[in-house]
Amino acid sequence: MKLLLRTLKVLLLGLFLVVALGPLYWVIVTSLKGGQEIYTFPIRYWPSEVTFENYKYLFR
């Protein structure tokens, strides 16, 4: 019974972390994509070419 409860707690914590940190990951990865790559389909979870152009534009 204790093992089942512990496993359930770990699974719930893992789910919570994915839900909480998923949007942060998405924002960071999207900021590293080029202009047109943001709108590509199917969705890419990592940019094909990492670029810092968005940050250059932000701090201009």
Short mmCIF file of N, CA and C in Angstrom, two decimals:
data_model
loop_
_atom_site.label_atom_id
_atom_site.label_comp_id
_atom_site.label_asym_id
_atom_site.label_seq_id
_atom_site.Cartn_x
_atom_site.Cartn_y
_atom_site.Cartn_z
N MET A 1 0.82 -1.20 0.00
CA MET A 1 0.00 0.00 0.00
C MET A 1 0.86 1.26 0.00
N LYS A 2 1.95 1.24 0.82
CA LYS A 2 2.84 2.40 0.87
C LYS A 2 3.52 2.62 -0.47
N LEU A 3 3.88 1.54 -1.14
CA LEU A 3 4.53 1.65 -2.44
C LEU A 3 3.58 2.26 -3.46
N LEU A 4 2.34 1.86 -3.43
CA LEU A 4 1.34 2.41 -4.34
C LEU A 4 1.14 3.91 -4.10
N LEU A 5 1.04 4.30 -2.84
CA LEU A 5 0.88 5.72 -2.50
C LEU A 5 2.09 6.54 -2.93
N ARG A 6 3.27 6.01 -2.70
CA ARG A 6 4.49 6.71 -3.08
C ARG A 6 4.58 6.86 -4.61
N THR A 7 4.25 5.81 -5.32
CA THR A 7 4.25 5.85 -6.78
C THR A 7 3.25 6.86 -7.29
N LEU A 8 2.08 6.90 -6.70
CA LEU A 8 1.05 7.86 -7.10
C LEU A 8 1.52 9.29 -6.85
N LYS A 9 2.17 9.52 -5.72
CA LYS A 9 2.69 10.86 -5.41
C LYS A 9 3.74 11.29 -6.42
N VAL A 10 4.63 10.38 -6.78
CA VAL A 10 5.68 10.70 -7.74
C VAL A 10 5.07 11.00 -9.11
N LEU A 11 4.10 10.21 -9.53
CA LEU A 11 3.44 10.45 -10.81
C LEU A 11 2.71 11.79 -10.83
N LEU A 12 2.02 12.11 -9.74
CA LEU A 12 1.32 13.39 -9.67
C LEU A 12 2.30 14.56 -9.66
N LEU A 13 3.41 14.41 -8.97
CA LEU A 13 4.44 15.45 -8.96
C LEU A 13 5.03 15.63 -10.36
N GLY A 14 5.29 14.54 -11.04
CA GLY A 14 5.80 14.61 -12.42
C GLY A 14 4.82 15.30 -13.34
N LEU A 15 3.55 14.98 -13.23
CA LEU A 15 2.52 15.64 -14.04
C LEU A 15 2.46 17.12 -13.73
N PHE A 16 2.52 17.47 -12.46
CA PHE A 16 2.51 18.88 -12.06
C PHE A 16 3.70 19.62 -12.65
N LEU A 17 4.88 19.01 -12.62
CA LEU A 17 6.07 19.66 -13.16
C LEU A 17 5.96 19.88 -14.66
N VAL A 18 5.41 18.91 -15.38
CA VAL A 18 5.22 19.08 -16.82
C VAL A 18 4.25 20.22 -17.10
N VAL A 19 3.16 20.27 -16.36
CA VAL A 19 2.17 21.33 -16.56
C VAL A 19 2.74 22.69 -16.17
N ALA A 20 3.53 22.75 -15.11
CA ALA A 20 4.06 24.02 -14.63
C ALA A 20 5.24 24.51 -15.47
N LEU A 21 6.12 23.62 -15.87
CA LEU A 21 7.33 24.03 -16.58
C LEU A 21 7.20 23.94 -18.10
N GLY A 22 6.18 23.27 -18.58
CA GLY A 22 5.96 23.16 -20.03
C GLY A 22 5.85 24.50 -20.73
N PRO A 23 5.03 25.41 -20.25
CA PRO A 23 4.93 26.72 -20.91
C PRO A 23 6.24 27.51 -20.89
N LEU A 24 7.01 27.40 -19.83
CA LEU A 24 8.30 28.08 -19.77
C LEU A 24 9.25 27.52 -20.83
N TYR A 25 9.28 26.21 -20.97
CA TYR A 25 10.09 25.57 -22.01
C TYR A 25 9.65 26.06 -23.39
N TRP A 26 8.34 26.11 -23.61
CA TRP A 26 7.81 26.51 -24.91
C TRP A 26 8.19 27.95 -25.25
N VAL A 27 8.13 28.84 -24.28
CA VAL A 27 8.49 30.25 -24.50
C VAL A 27 9.97 30.36 -24.87
N ILE A 28 10.82 29.66 -24.15
CA ILE A 28 12.25 29.74 -24.42
C ILE A 28 12.58 29.16 -25.79
N VAL A 29 12.04 28.01 -26.11
CA VAL A 29 12.32 27.38 -27.40
C VAL A 29 11.78 28.23 -28.55
N THR A 30 10.59 28.78 -28.40
CA THR A 30 10.01 29.61 -29.44
C THR A 30 10.82 30.88 -29.64
N SER A 31 11.39 31.42 -28.59
CA SER A 31 12.19 32.63 -28.73
C SER A 31 13.48 32.37 -29.49
N LEU A 32 13.91 31.13 -29.57
CA LEU A 32 15.13 30.78 -30.30
C LEU A 32 14.87 30.39 -31.75
N LYS A 33 13.62 30.38 -32.18
CA LYS A 33 13.27 30.03 -33.56
C LYS A 33 13.29 31.28 -34.43
N GLY A 34 13.47 31.06 -35.73
CA GLY A 34 13.40 32.14 -36.69
C GLY A 34 11.96 32.54 -36.95
N GLY A 35 11.78 33.61 -37.70
CA GLY A 35 10.45 34.19 -37.92
C GLY A 35 9.42 33.23 -38.47
N GLN A 36 9.72 32.55 -39.58
CA GLN A 36 8.73 31.68 -40.20
C GLN A 36 8.65 30.31 -39.53
N GLU A 37 9.70 29.91 -38.85
CA GLU A 37 9.69 28.59 -38.22
C GLU A 37 8.69 28.51 -37.07
N ILE A 38 8.34 29.64 -36.51
CA ILE A 38 7.36 29.66 -35.41
C ILE A 38 6.01 29.14 -35.89
N TYR A 39 5.69 29.40 -37.16
CA TYR A 39 4.37 29.06 -37.69
C TYR A 39 4.35 27.74 -38.46
N THR A 40 5.41 26.97 -38.44
CA THR A 40 5.44 25.73 -39.22
C THR A 40 4.53 24.66 -38.62
N PHE A 41 4.07 23.79 -39.50
CA PHE A 41 3.27 22.65 -39.07
C PHE A 41 3.81 21.43 -39.76
N PRO A 42 4.07 20.35 -39.14
CA PRO A 42 3.81 20.03 -37.74
C PRO A 42 4.77 20.78 -36.81
N ILE A 43 4.36 20.88 -35.58
CA ILE A 43 5.11 21.63 -34.58
C ILE A 43 6.45 20.95 -34.33
N ARG A 44 7.49 21.77 -34.26
CA ARG A 44 8.82 21.27 -33.91
C ARG A 44 9.10 21.66 -32.47
N TYR A 45 9.56 20.70 -31.69
CA TYR A 45 9.80 20.96 -30.27
C TYR A 45 11.20 21.48 -30.00
N TRP A 46 12.02 21.56 -31.04
CA TRP A 46 13.34 22.18 -30.95
C TRP A 46 13.61 22.85 -32.29
N PRO A 47 14.15 24.07 -32.30
CA PRO A 47 14.37 24.77 -33.56
C PRO A 47 15.39 24.04 -34.44
N SER A 48 15.15 24.06 -35.76
CA SER A 48 16.10 23.43 -36.67
C SER A 48 17.38 24.25 -36.73
N GLU A 49 17.26 25.56 -36.54
CA GLU A 49 18.42 26.44 -36.50
C GLU A 49 18.20 27.44 -35.36
N VAL A 50 19.08 27.40 -34.37
CA VAL A 50 18.95 28.31 -33.22
C VAL A 50 19.41 29.70 -33.65
N THR A 51 18.58 30.70 -33.38
CA THR A 51 18.90 32.07 -33.73
C THR A 51 18.58 33.00 -32.57
N PHE A 52 19.36 34.05 -32.45
CA PHE A 52 19.13 35.03 -31.40
C PHE A 52 18.59 36.34 -31.97
N GLU A 53 18.06 36.29 -33.19
CA GLU A 53 17.52 37.49 -33.85
C GLU A 53 16.39 38.12 -33.04
N ASN A 54 15.57 37.32 -32.42
CA ASN A 54 14.47 37.86 -31.62
C ASN A 54 14.99 38.68 -30.44
N TYR A 55 16.09 38.24 -29.86
CA TYR A 55 16.68 38.99 -28.74
C TYR A 55 17.35 40.26 -29.23
N LYS A 56 17.96 40.21 -30.41
CA LYS A 56 18.55 41.43 -30.99
C LYS A 56 17.45 42.46 -31.22
N TYR A 57 16.32 42.01 -31.77
CA TYR A 57 15.19 42.91 -32.02
C TYR A 57 14.63 43.47 -30.72
N LEU A 58 14.57 42.65 -29.69
CA LEU A 58 14.03 43.07 -28.40
C LEU A 58 14.87 44.18 -27.78
N PHE A 59 16.18 44.07 -27.84
CA PHE A 59 17.05 45.02 -27.17
C PHE A 59 17.53 46.15 -28.08
N ARG A 60 16.96 46.28 -29.26
CA ARG A 60 17.30 47.37 -30.16
C ARG A 60 16.71 48.65 -29.70
#
